[in-house]
């Protein structure tokens, strides 16, 4: 590796010719951000992709410049480890953080001030902000509580006592801000409807602690990760999970899976685990696309940029990594893996991107990828009689 002269304390950048250990044909450019004094507990791309938000066991939240790899600002105020920090989608000046010190704080990021603070009676394990910017949610290990707050003033809107039978590990809003998904050490995942104020979905497919969950952008799927070493994808829009269960993505991580995130188009889901690796899965094919290795500790958080070109990861090794997967479809290891699954790799005649077709399909008949075919206005016209 080569130390960047721009900021040797904050960023380490690998030359593009580096080959991954045990991934002999993979070439993925990456950057390493250093600065936290203890394990990093969460990471998030800011809306514009130019900045990164991280939280740490060192009690701080940090805002980083993605290109320069420098810390823009460090937010201090929590007395104990910070479990998560997340930004408001429609107001980039608002940030919510949760901590072992039993508090959640809403920050005015520009002025480095706490707008309001609210308390739980136990450690706050997770927090999230609704995409419409109206509500916040947090979970605590005391009486397994989940609380919903008014983001404007921190007033309590809803309180769910004994929502789970054991400690909630994650709580996230659905993209439409109308539901909250929670995971727990009791091995279940629940979806709470804010309007009807009741649990509308309960998932019980994991065999160990459920560590995290994420919605797909269209809200059809919910991904869940567990200490049972699996990532499960649930079709929650049609109710198919009740009869068919989840899609199990196994044979990936060699240990507990701690976090997951769907890409904005839903084509991929990324997971991170105790084995220090990040796996990019192809949702439709239910298979691994690529494995990213380099962290020296448990991967605690993952995120994907809106354009799908970058993956962000945080780890107990005190670092954050940014991985460029833009050219992943051209990597020999990925191509060979698809061929082994009985797929051909052909190039789209319109956008020039590689895409997969079954071995039995005629590449002369299928010459464009699914996205170009969907964008073709001719596909919606009725055939002539």
mmCIF file of C-alpha atoms in Angstrom:
data_model
loop_
_atom_site.group_PDB
_atom_site.id
_atom_site.type_symbol
_atom_site.label_atom_id
_atom_site.label_comp_id
_atom_site.label_asym_id
_atom_site.label_seq_id
_atom_site.Cartn_x
_atom_site.Cartn_y
_atom_site.Cartn_z
ATOM 1 C CA UNK A 1 0.000 0.000 0.000
ATOM 2 C CA UNK A 2 1.026 3.584 -0.600
ATOM 3 C CA UNK A 3 0.447 6.319 1.954
ATOM 4 C CA UNK A 4 -1.274 9.340 0.478
ATOM 5 C CA UNK A 5 0.817 12.476 0.866
ATOM 6 C CA UNK A 6 -2.329 14.571 1.224
ATOM 7 C CA UNK A 7 -3.155 13.308 4.708
ATOM 8 C CA UNK A 8 -1.140 10.361 5.901
ATOM 9 C CA UNK A 9 -3.017 10.179 9.206
ATOM 10 C CA UNK A 10 -6.475 10.074 7.689
ATOM 11 C CA UNK A 11 -6.276 8.140 4.466
ATOM 12 C CA UNK A 12 -4.459 5.206 2.959
ATOM 13 C CA UNK A 13 -5.003 4.536 -0.712
ATOM 14 C CA UNK A 14 -4.137 1.374 -2.603
ATOM 15 C CA UNK A 15 -2.774 1.463 -6.140
ATOM 16 C CA UNK A 16 -5.299 0.105 -8.658
ATOM 17 C CA UNK A 17 -3.001 -2.814 -9.432
ATOM 18 C CA UNK A 18 -3.315 -4.354 -5.952
ATOM 19 C CA UNK A 19 -4.767 -7.861 -5.949
ATOM 20 C CA UNK A 20 -6.929 -9.075 -3.115
ATOM 21 C CA UNK A 21 -5.750 -11.884 -0.885
ATOM 22 C CA UNK A 22 -7.698 -15.027 -1.847
ATOM 23 C CA UNK A 23 -9.370 -13.047 -4.664
ATOM 24 C CA UNK A 24 -6.599 -13.434 -7.232
ATOM 25 C CA UNK A 25 -8.504 -12.000 -10.196
ATOM 26 C CA UNK A 26 -10.242 -9.130 -8.411
ATOM 27 C CA UNK A 27 -9.046 -5.551 -8.711
ATOM 28 C CA UNK A 28 -11.079 -3.159 -6.600
ATOM 29 C CA UNK A 29 -9.653 0.313 -5.845
ATOM 30 C CA UNK A 30 -10.266 1.376 -2.245
ATOM 31 C CA UNK A 31 -9.445 4.033 0.312
ATOM 32 C CA UNK A 32 -8.929 3.678 4.052
ATOM 33 C CA UNK A 33 -9.914 6.487 6.423
ATOM 34 C CA UNK A 34 -8.233 6.623 9.837
ATOM 35 C CA UNK A 35 -8.909 8.926 12.753
ATOM 36 C CA UNK A 36 -11.259 7.304 15.258
ATOM 37 C CA UNK A 37 -9.584 6.191 18.472
ATOM 38 C CA UNK A 38 -11.771 3.117 18.916
ATOM 39 C CA UNK A 39 -13.990 0.832 16.860
ATOM 40 C CA UNK A 40 -16.276 2.490 14.297
ATOM 41 C CA UNK A 41 -19.912 1.530 14.902
ATOM 42 C CA UNK A 42 -21.722 2.956 11.855
ATOM 43 C CA UNK A 43 -21.141 4.666 8.521
ATOM 44 C CA UNK A 44 -23.279 6.522 6.019
ATOM 45 C CA UNK A 45 -22.843 8.346 2.731
ATOM 46 C CA UNK A 46 -24.285 11.841 2.979
ATOM 47 C CA UNK A 47 -26.933 12.708 0.406
ATOM 48 C CA UNK A 48 -24.565 14.349 -2.073
ATOM 49 C CA UNK A 49 -21.959 11.586 -1.749
ATOM 50 C CA UNK A 50 -19.254 14.166 -1.064
ATOM 51 C CA UNK A 51 -19.166 13.476 2.660
ATOM 52 C CA UNK A 52 -19.286 10.485 4.992
ATOM 53 C CA UNK A 53 -20.761 10.314 8.492
ATOM 54 C CA UNK A 54 -19.373 7.865 11.064
ATOM 55 C CA UNK A 55 -19.864 7.055 14.748
ATOM 56 C CA UNK A 56 -17.492 5.329 17.115
ATOM 57 C CA UNK A 57 -16.946 3.721 20.479
ATOM 58 C CA UNK A 58 -14.596 6.646 21.157
ATOM 59 C CA UNK A 59 -17.732 8.703 21.890
ATOM 60 C CA UNK A 60 -17.538 10.888 18.783
ATOM 61 C CA UNK A 61 -19.313 11.379 15.476
ATOM 62 C CA UNK A 62 -17.161 12.454 12.539
ATOM 63 C CA UNK A 63 -17.915 14.042 9.190
ATOM 64 C CA UNK A 64 -15.381 13.214 6.471
ATOM 65 C CA UNK A 65 -14.685 14.623 3.029
ATOM 66 C CA UNK A 66 -14.863 11.645 0.677
ATOM 67 C CA UNK A 67 -12.405 12.906 -1.945
ATOM 68 C CA UNK A 68 -9.731 14.308 0.356
ATOM 69 C CA UNK A 69 -10.146 11.731 3.100
ATOM 70 C CA UNK A 70 -10.010 14.405 5.779
ATOM 71 C CA UNK A 71 -12.158 14.910 8.851
ATOM 72 C CA UNK A 72 -14.355 17.955 8.237
ATOM 73 C CA UNK A 73 -15.657 18.070 11.795
ATOM 74 C CA UNK A 74 -15.760 15.995 14.978
ATOM 75 C CA UNK A 75 -18.943 16.126 17.072
ATOM 76 C CA UNK A 76 -18.386 15.549 20.781
ATOM 77 C CA UNK A 77 -21.066 15.405 23.430
ATOM 78 C CA UNK A 78 -21.787 11.792 24.266
ATOM 79 C CA UNK A 79 -20.152 10.419 27.406
ATOM 80 C CA UNK A 80 -19.958 6.805 26.224
ATOM 81 C CA UNK A 81 -19.691 4.905 22.902
ATOM 82 C CA UNK A 82 -21.931 6.170 20.093
ATOM 83 C CA UNK A 83 -23.937 3.321 18.578
ATOM 84 C CA UNK A 84 -25.116 5.114 15.440
ATOM 85 C CA UNK A 85 -25.229 8.460 13.653
ATOM 86 C CA UNK A 86 -27.524 9.242 10.735
ATOM 87 C CA UNK A 87 -28.353 12.332 8.684
ATOM 88 C CA UNK A 88 -31.754 13.684 7.731
ATOM 89 C CA UNK A 89 -32.347 13.047 4.021
ATOM 90 C CA UNK A 90 -34.189 16.294 3.331
ATOM 91 C CA UNK A 91 -32.148 18.509 5.660
ATOM 92 C CA UNK A 92 -28.421 17.848 5.504
ATOM 93 C CA UNK A 93 -27.881 20.096 8.517
ATOM 94 C CA UNK A 94 -29.665 17.682 10.881
ATOM 95 C CA UNK A 95 -27.970 14.626 12.357
ATOM 96 C CA UNK A 96 -29.213 12.144 14.965
ATOM 97 C CA UNK A 97 -26.929 10.106 17.220
ATOM 98 C CA UNK A 98 -27.507 7.401 19.835
ATOM 99 C CA UNK A 99 -25.259 6.193 22.623
ATOM 100 C CA UNK A 100 -24.565 3.872 25.501
ATOM 101 C CA UNK A 101 -25.054 6.959 27.695
ATOM 102 C CA UNK A 102 -28.834 6.347 27.296
ATOM 103 C CA UNK A 103 -29.360 9.430 25.133
ATOM 104 C CA UNK A 104 -30.181 10.384 21.585
ATOM 105 C CA UNK A 105 -29.186 13.810 20.308
ATOM 106 C CA UNK A 106 -30.357 15.851 17.334
ATOM 107 C CA UNK A 107 -27.502 18.016 16.087
ATOM 108 C CA UNK A 108 -27.386 21.292 14.205
ATOM 109 C CA UNK A 109 -24.333 20.207 12.222
ATOM 110 C CA UNK A 110 -23.421 23.608 10.836
ATOM 111 C CA UNK A 111 -23.312 25.255 14.258
ATOM 112 C CA UNK A 112 -22.111 22.158 16.161
ATOM 113 C CA UNK A 113 -24.975 22.432 18.632
ATOM 114 C CA UNK A 114 -27.406 19.917 20.090
ATOM 115 C CA UNK A 115 -30.933 21.009 19.125
ATOM 116 C CA UNK A 116 -32.559 18.592 21.554
ATOM 117 C CA UNK A 117 -31.709 15.544 23.618
ATOM 118 C CA UNK A 118 -33.967 12.704 24.761
ATOM 119 C CA UNK A 119 -33.293 9.897 27.205
ATOM 120 C CA UNK A 120 -33.993 6.190 27.465
ATOM 121 C CA UNK A 121 -33.702 4.232 30.701
ATOM 122 C CA UNK A 122 -31.095 1.948 29.164
ATOM 123 C CA UNK A 123 -28.395 1.805 26.502
ATOM 124 C CA UNK A 124 -29.650 3.129 23.151
ATOM 125 C CA UNK A 125 -28.744 0.492 20.603
ATOM 126 C CA UNK A 126 -29.883 2.204 17.389
ATOM 127 C CA UNK A 127 -31.589 5.277 15.936
ATOM 128 C CA UNK A 128 -32.993 6.426 12.604
ATOM 129 C CA UNK A 129 -34.663 9.419 10.940
ATOM 130 C CA UNK A 130 -37.707 9.135 8.675
ATOM 131 C CA UNK A 131 -37.064 10.160 5.073
ATOM 132 C CA UNK A 132 -39.778 12.839 5.257
ATOM 133 C CA UNK A 133 -37.868 14.467 8.118
ATOM 134 C CA UNK A 134 -40.775 14.426 10.573
ATOM 135 C CA UNK A 135 -39.979 11.597 12.994
ATOM 136 C CA UNK A 136 -37.078 9.814 14.657
ATOM 137 C CA UNK A 137 -36.955 6.353 16.215
ATOM 138 C CA UNK A 138 -34.645 4.802 18.805
ATOM 139 C CA UNK A 139 -34.357 1.453 20.575
ATOM 140 C CA UNK A 140 -33.080 0.546 24.031
ATOM 141 C CA UNK A 141 -32.119 -2.531 25.998
ATOM 142 C CA UNK A 142 -34.217 -1.419 28.990
ATOM 143 C CA UNK A 143 -37.668 -3.111 28.824
ATOM 144 C CA UNK A 144 -36.845 -3.699 25.143
ATOM 145 C CA UNK A 145 -38.380 -0.340 24.306
ATOM 146 C CA UNK A 146 -38.747 1.365 20.943
ATOM 147 C CA UNK A 147 -39.598 5.076 20.999
ATOM 148 C CA UNK A 148 -40.783 7.387 18.230
ATOM 149 C CA UNK A 149 -39.969 11.087 18.517
ATOM 150 C CA UNK A 150 -41.062 14.313 16.848
ATOM 151 C CA UNK A 151 -37.917 15.464 15.050
ATOM 152 C CA UNK A 152 -38.792 19.133 15.491
ATOM 153 C CA UNK A 153 -38.711 19.303 19.283
ATOM 154 C CA UNK A 154 -37.888 15.827 20.580
ATOM 155 C CA UNK A 155 -41.327 15.212 22.067
ATOM 156 C CA UNK A 156 -42.374 11.568 22.456
ATOM 157 C CA UNK A 157 -44.921 10.451 19.835
ATOM 158 C CA UNK A 158 -45.188 6.699 20.458
ATOM 159 C CA UNK A 159 -43.598 4.339 22.974
ATOM 160 C CA UNK A 160 -43.529 0.573 22.484
ATOM 161 C CA UNK A 161 -42.783 -1.221 25.753
ATOM 162 C CA UNK A 162 -41.786 -4.879 25.527
ATOM 163 C CA UNK A 163 -41.999 -4.610 21.746
ATOM 164 C CA UNK A 164 -39.600 -7.559 21.646
ATOM 165 C CA UNK A 165 -38.865 -10.262 24.199
ATOM 166 C CA UNK A 166 -35.196 -9.270 24.252
ATOM 167 C CA UNK A 167 -32.983 -6.298 23.341
ATOM 168 C CA UNK A 168 -33.813 -4.577 20.015
ATOM 169 C CA UNK A 169 -30.696 -4.427 17.848
ATOM 170 C CA UNK A 170 -31.907 -2.225 14.975
ATOM 171 C CA UNK A 171 -34.798 0.091 14.077
ATOM 172 C CA UNK A 172 -35.276 1.650 10.631
ATOM 173 C CA UNK A 173 -38.018 3.583 8.872
ATOM 174 C CA UNK A 174 -39.463 2.375 5.591
ATOM 175 C CA UNK A 175 -38.735 4.650 2.604
ATOM 176 C CA UNK A 176 -42.283 6.076 2.752
ATOM 177 C CA UNK A 177 -41.840 6.871 6.476
ATOM 178 C CA UNK A 178 -45.032 5.005 7.421
ATOM 179 C CA UNK A 179 -43.527 1.855 8.960
ATOM 180 C CA UNK A 180 -40.688 0.917 11.274
ATOM 181 C CA UNK A 181 -38.817 -2.381 11.070
ATOM 182 C CA UNK A 182 -37.092 -3.637 14.211
ATOM 183 C CA UNK A 183 -34.789 -6.583 14.859
ATOM 184 C CA UNK A 184 -33.971 -8.194 18.160
ATOM 185 C CA UNK A 185 -31.899 -10.610 20.163
ATOM 186 C CA UNK A 186 -35.131 -12.632 20.473
ATOM 187 C CA UNK A 187 -34.467 -13.826 16.877
ATOM 188 C CA UNK A 188 -37.449 -11.988 15.380
ATOM 189 C CA UNK A 189 -38.045 -9.029 13.089
ATOM 190 C CA UNK A 190 -41.197 -6.927 13.362
ATOM 191 C CA UNK A 191 -42.730 -4.212 11.213
ATOM 192 C CA UNK A 192 -44.728 -1.593 13.093
ATOM 193 C CA UNK A 193 -47.339 0.455 11.222
ATOM 194 C CA UNK A 194 -47.324 4.036 12.481
ATOM 195 C CA UNK A 195 -50.884 4.786 11.356
ATOM 196 C CA UNK A 196 -52.637 1.704 12.733
ATOM 197 C CA UNK A 197 -50.182 1.518 15.644
ATOM 198 C CA UNK A 198 -49.798 -2.238 15.477
ATOM 199 C CA UNK A 199 -47.395 -4.917 14.292
ATOM 200 C CA UNK A 200 -48.368 -5.886 10.753
ATOM 201 C CA UNK A 201 -45.484 -8.265 9.984
ATOM 202 C CA UNK A 202 -43.538 -10.647 12.218
ATOM 203 C CA UNK A 203 -40.627 -12.645 10.789
ATOM 204 C CA UNK A 204 -39.153 -15.611 12.647
ATOM 205 C CA UNK A 205 -36.825 -17.324 10.198
ATOM 206 C CA UNK A 206 -33.443 -16.819 11.851
ATOM 207 C CA UNK A 207 -31.895 -19.303 14.270
ATOM 208 C CA UNK A 208 -29.909 -16.783 16.288
ATOM 209 C CA UNK A 209 -29.859 -13.079 17.166
ATOM 210 C CA UNK A 210 -31.124 -10.849 14.334
ATOM 211 C CA UNK A 211 -28.588 -8.048 14.098
ATOM 212 C CA UNK A 212 -29.928 -5.631 11.469
ATOM 213 C CA UNK A 213 -32.429 -5.034 8.680
ATOM 214 C CA UNK A 214 -32.926 -2.817 5.627
ATOM 215 C CA UNK A 215 -35.779 -2.010 3.235
ATOM 216 C CA UNK A 216 -35.424 -2.038 -0.528
ATOM 217 C CA UNK A 217 -36.256 1.354 -2.051
ATOM 218 C CA UNK A 218 -39.551 0.069 -3.486
ATOM 219 C CA UNK A 219 -40.421 -1.472 -0.090
ATOM 220 C CA UNK A 220 -41.065 -4.875 -1.608
ATOM 221 C CA UNK A 221 -38.182 -6.553 0.195
ATOM 222 C CA UNK A 222 -36.768 -6.485 3.681
ATOM 223 C CA UNK A 223 -33.263 -7.793 4.249
ATOM 224 C CA UNK A 224 -32.304 -9.210 7.656
ATOM 225 C CA UNK A 225 -28.926 -10.324 9.000
ATOM 226 C CA UNK A 226 -28.196 -12.664 11.865
ATOM 227 C CA UNK A 227 -25.625 -14.283 14.065
ATOM 228 C CA UNK A 228 -26.698 -17.531 12.385
ATOM 229 C CA UNK A 229 -24.338 -16.516 9.525
ATOM 230 C CA UNK A 230 -27.142 -15.784 7.046
ATOM 231 C CA UNK A 231 -28.640 -12.874 5.155
ATOM 232 C CA UNK A 232 -32.349 -13.354 4.446
ATOM 233 C CA UNK A 233 -34.475 -11.492 1.890
ATOM 234 C CA UNK A 234 -38.205 -11.326 2.625
ATOM 235 C CA UNK A 235 -40.906 -10.398 0.095
ATOM 236 C CA UNK A 236 -43.108 -8.315 2.393
ATOM 237 C CA UNK A 237 -45.257 -6.567 -0.219
ATOM 238 C CA UNK A 238 -47.198 -9.606 -1.433
ATOM 239 C CA UNK A 239 -47.262 -11.692 1.719
ATOM 240 C CA UNK A 240 -45.301 -14.447 -0.015
ATOM 241 C CA UNK A 241 -43.074 -14.728 3.052
ATOM 242 C CA UNK A 242 -45.984 -16.313 4.944
ATOM 243 C CA UNK A 243 -46.141 -19.296 2.602
ATOM 244 C CA UNK A 244 -42.662 -19.435 1.124
ATOM 245 C CA UNK A 245 -40.483 -17.957 3.851
ATOM 246 C CA UNK A 246 -37.344 -15.990 3.060
ATOM 247 C CA UNK A 247 -34.698 -16.219 0.387
ATOM 248 C CA UNK A 248 -31.650 -17.453 2.287
ATOM 249 C CA UNK A 249 -28.309 -16.096 1.118
ATOM 250 C CA UNK A 250 -25.930 -18.570 2.716
ATOM 251 C CA UNK A 251 -22.398 -19.805 2.079
ATOM 252 C CA UNK A 252 -21.160 -16.268 2.300
ATOM 253 C CA UNK A 253 -19.893 -15.106 5.665
ATOM 254 C CA UNK A 254 -17.838 -17.311 7.945
ATOM 255 C CA UNK A 255 -19.421 -15.983 11.108
ATOM 256 C CA UNK A 256 -22.148 -13.634 12.300
ATOM 257 C CA UNK A 257 -23.587 -11.205 9.740
ATOM 258 C CA UNK A 258 -23.912 -7.760 11.274
ATOM 259 C CA UNK A 259 -25.282 -5.338 8.677
ATOM 260 C CA UNK A 260 -26.903 -5.038 5.249
ATOM 261 C CA UNK A 261 -27.959 -2.431 2.692
ATOM 262 C CA UNK A 262 -29.837 -2.582 -0.632
ATOM 263 C CA UNK A 263 -28.613 -0.625 -3.632
ATOM 264 C CA UNK A 264 -31.000 2.111 -4.768
ATOM 265 C CA UNK A 265 -32.107 0.043 -7.788
ATOM 266 C CA UNK A 266 -32.548 -3.110 -5.690
ATOM 267 C CA UNK A 267 -30.269 -5.132 -7.949
ATOM 268 C CA UNK A 268 -27.716 -5.746 -5.201
ATOM 269 C CA UNK A 269 -27.625 -6.087 -1.448
ATOM 270 C CA UNK A 270 -24.421 -5.666 0.539
ATOM 271 C CA UNK A 271 -23.646 -7.387 3.831
ATOM 272 C CA UNK A 272 -20.842 -7.150 6.368
ATOM 273 C CA UNK A 273 -19.831 -9.642 9.009
ATOM 274 C CA UNK A 274 -17.718 -10.825 11.893
ATOM 275 C CA UNK A 275 -15.318 -12.445 9.404
ATOM 276 C CA UNK A 276 -14.150 -8.916 8.445
ATOM 277 C CA UNK A 277 -15.514 -9.223 4.906
ATOM 278 C CA UNK A 278 -18.101 -7.367 2.835
ATOM 279 C CA UNK A 279 -20.137 -9.334 0.299
ATOM 280 C CA UNK A 280 -22.014 -7.874 -2.666
ATOM 281 C CA UNK A 281 -24.936 -10.148 -3.551
ATOM 282 C CA UNK A 282 -26.958 -10.075 -6.762
ATOM 283 C CA UNK A 283 -30.554 -10.019 -5.565
ATOM 284 C CA UNK A 284 -32.216 -11.609 -8.588
ATOM 285 C CA UNK A 285 -29.652 -14.394 -8.949
ATOM 286 C CA UNK A 286 -29.417 -14.970 -5.178
ATOM 287 C CA UNK A 287 -25.656 -15.324 -5.495
ATOM 288 C CA UNK A 288 -22.412 -13.653 -4.458
ATOM 289 C CA UNK A 289 -21.092 -11.133 -6.942
ATOM 290 C CA UNK A 290 -17.889 -10.165 -5.189
ATOM 291 C CA UNK A 291 -16.224 -10.406 -1.778
ATOM 292 C CA UNK A 292 -14.311 -7.416 -0.403
ATOM 293 C CA UNK A 293 -11.570 -8.159 2.114
ATOM 294 C CA UNK A 294 -9.199 -5.869 3.956
ATOM 295 C CA UNK A 295 -10.641 -4.969 7.349
ATOM 296 C CA UNK A 296 -8.912 -6.386 10.412
ATOM 297 C CA UNK A 297 -12.018 -6.440 12.574
ATOM 298 C CA UNK A 298 -15.753 -7.005 12.630
ATOM 299 C CA UNK A 299 -17.558 -5.059 9.877
ATOM 300 C CA UNK A 300 -20.142 -3.024 11.776
ATOM 301 C CA UNK A 301 -21.814 -1.037 8.999
ATOM 302 C CA UNK A 302 -22.183 -0.808 5.222
ATOM 303 C CA UNK A 303 -23.682 1.677 2.783
ATOM 304 C CA UNK A 304 -23.943 2.105 -0.995
ATOM 305 C CA UNK A 305 -23.762 5.361 -2.924
ATOM 306 C CA UNK A 306 -26.886 6.369 -4.834
ATOM 307 C CA UNK A 307 -25.189 5.695 -8.181
ATOM 308 C CA UNK A 308 -24.129 2.224 -7.010
ATOM 309 C CA UNK A 309 -20.450 2.841 -7.763
ATOM 310 C CA UNK A 310 -19.130 3.006 -4.207
ATOM 311 C CA UNK A 311 -19.464 0.845 -1.111
ATOM 312 C CA UNK A 312 -18.761 2.209 2.348
ATOM 313 C CA UNK A 313 -17.830 0.037 5.325
ATOM 314 C CA UNK A 314 -16.977 0.605 8.984
ATOM 315 C CA UNK A 315 -15.193 -1.764 11.311
ATOM 316 C CA UNK A 316 -14.071 -2.531 14.813
ATOM 317 C CA UNK A 317 -10.514 -2.049 13.503
ATOM 318 C CA UNK A 318 -11.080 1.752 13.909
ATOM 319 C CA UNK A 319 -11.190 2.370 10.138
ATOM 320 C CA UNK A 320 -13.662 3.216 7.397
ATOM 321 C CA UNK A 321 -13.180 1.972 3.850
ATOM 322 C CA UNK A 322 -14.579 3.225 0.561
ATOM 323 C CA UNK A 323 -14.560 0.660 -2.263
ATOM 324 C CA UNK A 324 -15.001 1.485 -5.956
ATOM 325 C CA UNK A 325 -17.074 -1.320 -7.534
ATOM 326 C CA UNK A 326 -17.959 0.560 -10.727
ATOM 327 C CA UNK A 327 -16.009 -1.891 -12.893
ATOM 328 C CA UNK A 328 -16.981 -5.015 -10.923
ATOM 329 C CA UNK A 329 -18.920 -6.506 -13.863
ATOM 330 C CA UNK A 330 -15.693 -6.597 -15.887
ATOM 331 C CA UNK A 331 -13.654 -8.423 -13.241
ATOM 332 C CA UNK A 332 -12.654 -11.913 -14.463
ATOM 333 C CA UNK A 333 -13.634 -13.552 -11.164
ATOM 334 C CA UNK A 334 -17.179 -12.165 -11.438
ATOM 335 C CA UNK A 335 -17.508 -13.219 -15.074
ATOM 336 C CA UNK A 336 -16.252 -16.734 -14.346
ATOM 337 C CA UNK A 337 -18.629 -17.069 -11.415
ATOM 338 C CA UNK A 338 -21.597 -16.209 -13.625
ATOM 339 C CA UNK A 339 -20.467 -18.650 -16.275
ATOM 340 C CA UNK A 340 -20.236 -21.360 -13.631
ATOM 341 C CA UNK A 341 -23.887 -20.689 -12.823
ATOM 342 C CA UNK A 342 -24.864 -21.425 -16.420
ATOM 343 C CA UNK A 343 -24.956 -17.827 -17.577
ATOM 344 C CA UNK A 344 -23.462 -16.127 -20.599
ATOM 345 C CA UNK A 345 -21.984 -12.650 -20.361
ATOM 346 C CA UNK A 346 -22.856 -10.469 -23.353
ATOM 347 C CA UNK A 347 -22.523 -6.759 -24.023
ATOM 348 C CA UNK A 348 -25.574 -4.539 -24.381
ATOM 349 C CA UNK A 349 -25.657 -2.998 -27.851
ATOM 350 C CA UNK A 350 -27.156 0.225 -26.477
ATOM 351 C CA UNK A 351 -25.359 1.027 -23.217
ATOM 352 C CA UNK A 352 -22.321 -1.264 -23.734
ATOM 353 C CA UNK A 353 -22.605 -2.701 -20.237
ATOM 354 C CA UNK A 354 -22.173 -6.464 -19.709
ATOM 355 C CA UNK A 355 -25.251 -8.444 -18.666
ATOM 356 C CA UNK A 356 -26.138 -12.076 -18.066
ATOM 357 C CA UNK A 357 -28.373 -14.386 -20.080
ATOM 358 C CA UNK A 358 -29.055 -18.087 -19.703
ATOM 359 C CA UNK A 359 -26.870 -20.446 -21.718
ATOM 360 C CA UNK A 360 -29.935 -21.591 -23.653
ATOM 361 C CA UNK A 361 -30.843 -18.072 -24.771
ATOM 362 C CA UNK A 362 -29.742 -16.817 -28.162
ATOM 363 C CA UNK A 363 -27.518 -13.728 -27.732
ATOM 364 C CA UNK A 364 -28.536 -12.610 -31.222
ATOM 365 C CA UNK A 365 -32.146 -12.333 -30.065
ATOM 366 C CA UNK A 366 -31.389 -10.773 -26.671
ATOM 367 C CA UNK A 367 -28.952 -7.994 -27.494
ATOM 368 C CA UNK A 368 -29.932 -5.368 -24.916
ATOM 369 C CA UNK A 369 -29.911 -5.453 -21.116
ATOM 370 C CA UNK A 370 -33.129 -5.427 -19.090
ATOM 371 C CA UNK A 371 -32.797 -1.717 -18.266
ATOM 372 C CA UNK A 372 -32.542 -0.697 -21.925
ATOM 373 C CA UNK A 373 -35.443 -2.992 -22.792
ATOM 374 C CA UNK A 374 -37.575 -1.433 -20.048
ATOM 375 C CA UNK A 375 -36.690 2.047 -21.299
ATOM 376 C CA UNK A 376 -37.701 1.186 -24.865
ATOM 377 C CA UNK A 377 -41.069 2.845 -25.642
ATOM 378 C CA UNK A 378 -41.801 0.123 -28.201
ATOM 379 C CA UNK A 379 -42.130 -2.504 -25.472
ATOM 380 C CA UNK A 380 -45.426 -1.000 -24.278
ATOM 381 C CA UNK A 381 -47.063 -0.913 -27.719
ATOM 382 C CA UNK A 382 -49.587 -3.562 -28.708
ATOM 383 C CA UNK A 383 -48.628 -5.794 -31.636
ATOM 384 C CA UNK A 384 -50.295 -5.013 -34.933
ATOM 385 C CA UNK A 385 -53.087 -7.331 -36.075
#
